[in-house]
Coordinates of C-alpha atoms in Angstrom, one line a residue:
M1 CA 10.5 10.3 25.4
V2 CA 11.3 7.3 27.5
V3 CA 13.9 7.6 30.3
L4 CA 15.5 4.5 31.8
V5 CA 17.8 4.5 34.8
Q6 CA 20.2 1.6 34.8
G7 CA 23.5 1.2 36.5
G8 CA 23.7 4.8 37.6
V9 CA 23.2 6.1 34.0
A10 CA 20.2 7.9 32.6
L11 CA 19.2 6.6 29.2
A12 CA 16.9 8.9 27.3
L13 CA 15.4 7.4 24.2
L14 CA 13.4 9.6 21.8
R15 CA 11.5 8.0 18.9
S16 CA 9.5 10.0 16.5
G17 CA 9.7 8.1 13.3
A18 CA 13.4 9.2 12.9
P19 CA 16.3 7.2 14.2
A20 CA 16.4 7.1 18.0
H21 CA 18.6 9.6 19.7
V22 CA 20.4 8.5 22.9
L23 CA 21.6 10.7 25.8
L24 CA 23.9 9.2 28.4
G25 CA 24.4 11.2 31.5
S26 CA 25.8 10.1 34.8
V27 CA 23.2 10.1 37.6
A28 CA 25.8 9.5 40.3
V29 CA 29.0 11.5 40.5
L30 CA 32.0 9.6 41.5
E31 CA 34.0 11.3 44.2
A32 CA 37.6 11.7 43.4
T33 CA 38.4 9.8 46.6
A34 CA 36.1 6.8 45.8
P35 CA 37.9 3.5 45.9
L36 CA 39.2 2.3 42.6
A37 CA 37.4 -1.1 42.9
A38 CA 34.0 0.7 43.4
A39 CA 34.7 2.9 40.3
A40 CA 35.5 -0.2 38.3
R41 CA 32.2 -1.9 39.3
H42 CA 30.4 1.3 38.4
W43 CA 32.0 1.4 35.0
A44 CA 31.1 -2.3 34.3
E45 CA 27.4 -1.3 34.9
V46 CA 27.8 1.6 32.6
R47 CA 29.2 -0.5 29.8
G48 CA 26.3 -3.0 30.2
S49 CA 23.9 -0.1 29.8
V50 CA 25.6 1.2 26.7
R51 CA 25.5 -2.3 25.2
R52 CA 21.7 -2.5 25.8
V53 CA 21.2 1.0 24.2
R54 CA 23.1 -0.1 21.1
E55 CA 20.9 -3.3 20.9
A56 CA 17.8 -1.1 21.2
L57 CA 19.0 1.2 18.3
A58 CA 19.8 -1.8 16.1
A59 CA 16.3 -3.2 16.5
P60 CA 13.9 -2.2 13.6
A61 CA 11.6 0.7 14.3
A62 CA 7.9 -0.2 14.9
P63 CA 6.0 -0.2 11.6
A64 CA 3.3 2.3 11.0
P65 CA -0.2 1.0 11.9
V66 CA -2.2 -0.3 9.0
P67 CA -5.3 1.8 8.4
V68 CA -8.6 -0.1 9.1
E69 CA -11.0 2.5 7.6
P70 CA -11.2 3.1 3.9
P71 CA -9.1 6.3 3.3
R72 CA -10.3 9.3 1.5
G73 CA -9.1 10.6 -1.8
R74 CA -6.8 8.6 -4.2
V75 CA -4.6 6.2 -2.3
G76 CA -2.0 3.9 -3.9
V77 CA -0.8 0.7 -2.3
V78 CA 2.6 -0.8 -3.4
G79 CA 5.1 -3.3 -2.2
P80 CA 6.8 -6.6 -3.1
S81 CA 4.8 -9.8 -3.6
G82 CA 3.5 -11.2 -0.4
A83 CA 3.8 -7.9 1.5
G84 CA 0.1 -7.8 2.5
K85 CA -1.3 -5.5 -0.2
S86 CA -4.2 -7.7 -1.3
T87 CA -4.9 -8.8 2.3
Y88 CA -5.3 -5.1 3.2
L89 CA -7.6 -4.5 0.3
R90 CA -9.8 -7.5 1.4
A91 CA -10.0 -6.1 4.9
L92 CA -11.2 -2.7 3.5
A93 CA -13.8 -4.6 1.4
A94 CA -15.6 -5.6 4.6
H95 CA -16.6 -2.0 5.0
P96 CA -20.1 -1.3 3.6
A97 CA -19.0 1.7 1.6
A98 CA -16.2 -0.1 -0.2
K99 CA -16.5 -2.3 -3.3
G100 CA -14.2 -3.1 -6.1
V101 CA -12.0 -5.5 -8.2
L102 CA -10.2 -7.9 -5.8
D103 CA -7.8 -10.7 -6.8
D104 CA -10.4 -13.3 -5.7
A105 CA -13.5 -11.7 -7.2
H106 CA -15.7 -14.3 -8.8
V107 CA -17.2 -14.4 -12.3
F108 CA -20.2 -16.7 -12.7
H109 CA -21.2 -19.1 -15.4
A110 CA -23.7 -16.7 -17.0
T111 CA -23.8 -13.9 -19.6
V112 CA -21.6 -10.8 -19.5
E113 CA -24.7 -8.7 -18.8
A114 CA -25.8 -10.9 -15.9
N115 CA -22.4 -10.8 -14.3
V116 CA -22.2 -7.0 -14.5
R117 CA -25.8 -6.5 -13.3
L118 CA -24.9 -8.3 -10.1
A119 CA -23.7 -4.9 -8.8
R120 CA -27.0 -3.2 -9.4
P121 CA -29.8 -5.3 -10.8
G122 CA -32.0 -2.3 -11.6
A123 CA -29.4 -0.6 -13.8
T124 CA -30.6 0.7 -17.2
R125 CA -29.1 -0.4 -20.4
A126 CA -27.6 3.1 -20.8
E127 CA -25.8 2.7 -17.5
L128 CA -24.5 -0.7 -18.6
D129 CA -23.3 0.7 -21.8
R130 CA -21.6 3.6 -20.0
V131 CA -19.5 1.4 -17.7
A132 CA -18.6 -0.9 -20.6
A133 CA -17.3 2.1 -22.6
L134 CA -15.3 3.3 -19.7
V135 CA -13.4 0.0 -19.4
D136 CA -13.4 -1.0 -23.1
L137 CA -15.4 -4.1 -22.4
D138 CA -15.6 -5.4 -26.0
V139 CA -17.6 -8.6 -25.4
P140 CA -21.3 -8.8 -26.4
W141 CA -23.7 -8.6 -23.5
D142 CA -25.2 -12.0 -24.3
T143 CA -21.9 -13.8 -24.3
V144 CA -21.8 -16.7 -21.8
V145 CA -18.5 -16.4 -20.0
G146 CA -18.1 -19.9 -18.7
E147 CA -17.3 -21.0 -15.1
D148 CA -15.2 -18.2 -13.5
G149 CA -14.9 -16.5 -16.8
D150 CA -13.0 -19.3 -18.6
A151 CA -14.3 -18.2 -22.0
L152 CA -12.8 -14.8 -21.6
S153 CA -9.2 -13.6 -21.8
G154 CA -7.5 -12.4 -18.6
G155 CA -7.9 -8.8 -19.7
Q156 CA -11.6 -9.2 -20.6
R157 CA -12.2 -10.9 -17.3
R158 CA -10.6 -8.0 -15.5
R159 CA -12.6 -5.4 -17.4
L160 CA -15.8 -7.3 -16.7
L161 CA -15.1 -7.1 -13.0
L162 CA -14.1 -3.4 -13.4
A163 CA -17.4 -2.6 -15.1
R164 CA -19.3 -4.4 -12.3
A165 CA -17.4 -2.4 -9.7
L166 CA -18.2 0.9 -11.4
L167 CA -21.8 0.0 -11.8
A168 CA -22.1 -0.4 -8.0
R169 CA -21.1 3.2 -7.5
P170 CA -19.3 2.5 -4.2
G171 CA -18.2 5.2 -1.8
V172 CA -14.7 3.9 -2.1
L173 CA -13.6 2.0 -5.2
L174 CA -11.1 -0.8 -4.4
L175 CA -8.8 -1.8 -7.3
D176 CA -6.3 -4.7 -7.2
E177 CA -4.2 -4.6 -10.4
P178 CA -7.4 -3.7 -12.4
V179 CA -5.8 -3.5 -15.8
E180 CA -3.4 -6.4 -15.5
G181 CA -3.3 -8.4 -18.8
L182 CA -3.7 -5.3 -20.9
A183 CA -0.9 -3.7 -22.9
V184 CA 0.6 -0.8 -20.9
G185 CA -0.8 2.0 -23.1
H186 CA -4.2 0.5 -23.3
G187 CA -4.3 -0.3 -19.6
D188 CA -3.2 3.2 -18.6
A189 CA -6.0 4.7 -20.8
V190 CA -8.6 2.5 -19.2
L191 CA -7.3 3.3 -15.7
D192 CA -7.3 7.0 -16.4
R193 CA -11.0 6.9 -17.4
V194 CA -11.9 4.8 -14.4
L195 CA -10.1 7.2 -12.0
A196 CA -11.8 10.2 -13.6
A197 CA -15.3 8.6 -13.2
A198 CA -14.7 7.4 -9.6
G199 CA -14.5 9.2 -6.4
D200 CA -12.4 7.9 -3.6
V201 CA -10.1 5.1 -4.8
V202 CA -7.6 2.6 -3.3
L203 CA -5.4 1.2 -6.0
V204 CA -3.0 -1.7 -5.6
T205 CA -0.5 -1.6 -8.4
H206 CA 3.0 -2.8 -9.3
R207 CA 3.4 0.2 -11.7
L208 CA 4.1 3.5 -10.0
A209 CA 3.5 5.8 -12.9
P210 CA -0.3 6.0 -12.2
L211 CA 0.4 7.2 -8.6
V212 CA 2.3 10.4 -9.5
D213 CA -0.7 12.6 -8.7
F214 CA -2.3 10.4 -5.9
D215 CA -3.0 12.0 -2.6
L216 CA -1.2 9.3 -0.6
V217 CA 0.8 6.1 -1.3
L218 CA 1.2 3.3 1.3
V219 CA 4.3 1.1 1.0
F220 CA 3.8 -2.4 2.4
E221 CA 6.7 -4.6 3.3
G222 CA 6.5 -7.7 5.5
G223 CA 2.8 -7.3 6.2
A224 CA 3.2 -3.7 7.5
V225 CA 3.2 -0.2 6.2
T226 CA 6.8 0.9 6.2
R227 CA 6.5 4.2 4.4
R228 CA 3.7 6.6 3.5
G229 CA 3.6 9.8 1.7
T230 CA 3.0 11.4 -1.7
H231 CA 4.9 10.2 -4.8
A232 CA 7.2 13.2 -4.6
E233 CA 8.0 12.5 -0.9
L234 CA 8.7 8.8 -1.4
V235 CA 11.0 9.2 -4.4
A236 CA 13.0 11.7 -2.4
E237 CA 14.1 9.2 0.2
P238 CA 15.9 5.8 0.0
G239 CA 13.8 2.7 0.1
Y240 CA 11.6 0.3 -1.9
Y241 CA 9.5 3.0 -3.6
R242 CA 12.4 5.0 -4.9
N243 CA 14.2 1.9 -6.1
R244 CA 11.1 0.7 -8.0
W245 CA 10.6 4.2 -9.5
L246 CA 14.1 4.4 -10.8
A247 CA 13.9 0.9 -12.3
E248 CA 10.5 1.7 -13.9
R249 CA 11.9 4.9 -15.4
A250 CA 15.0 3.1 -16.7
A251 CA 12.8 0.6 -18.5
V252 CA 10.9 3.3 -20.4
P253 CA 12.4 3.5 -24.0
S254 CA 14.0 6.9 -24.6
T255 CA 12.5 9.1 -27.3
V256 CA 15.6 11.2 -27.6
E257 CA 17.7 10.5 -30.8

């Protein structure tokens, strides 16, 4: 609660995430016998105060603070291009417990096996085979991938990075569009297996369907978190998330004859 006193009028502003509420109450009582000119001056001050209140209400509410610690559970991150999603993920990657597939992760001019082993050089062949199976990495271990993975398709490169991230066994797995480049059904199957094998996860995605059962979703717009909640909470209120969800559902072919 913030109380301002201006021009003989008390302005009480209450902000709690909901639209601000304004209470105007006269601080000074005009005597019935007060000169008309004085009353007019007082009213001019009141009108100025009301105008300033209206301007305050028109200003956008302060955005929610961006979390700086890796969150717990399964957390989705969505928003339009350039909203700050990947920047947020890179900031989380600086935390020792967090590792993952970021949009600027590098693939070296070496074999598939050497690239995956970077996460844990002492890993056994069985551990390598396990993560390869989880992500459907269908490239032979001795394949030389070229500079930055040029010899691989986009989907294969993503899956190599995903296998590397899983082999690292991080406390928090960071995923930035990890199955981009795969057909939707194939990508969803790979992502389901990865999520089942991982613990805490932060997933940046342009598709909302994988987030239905997530613990929390952060909506980024203009470099800030503008909404947060579960999938059910976010689709129940107007805004970017609900609009995206409705558009995504409308694009799904109907199976009803």
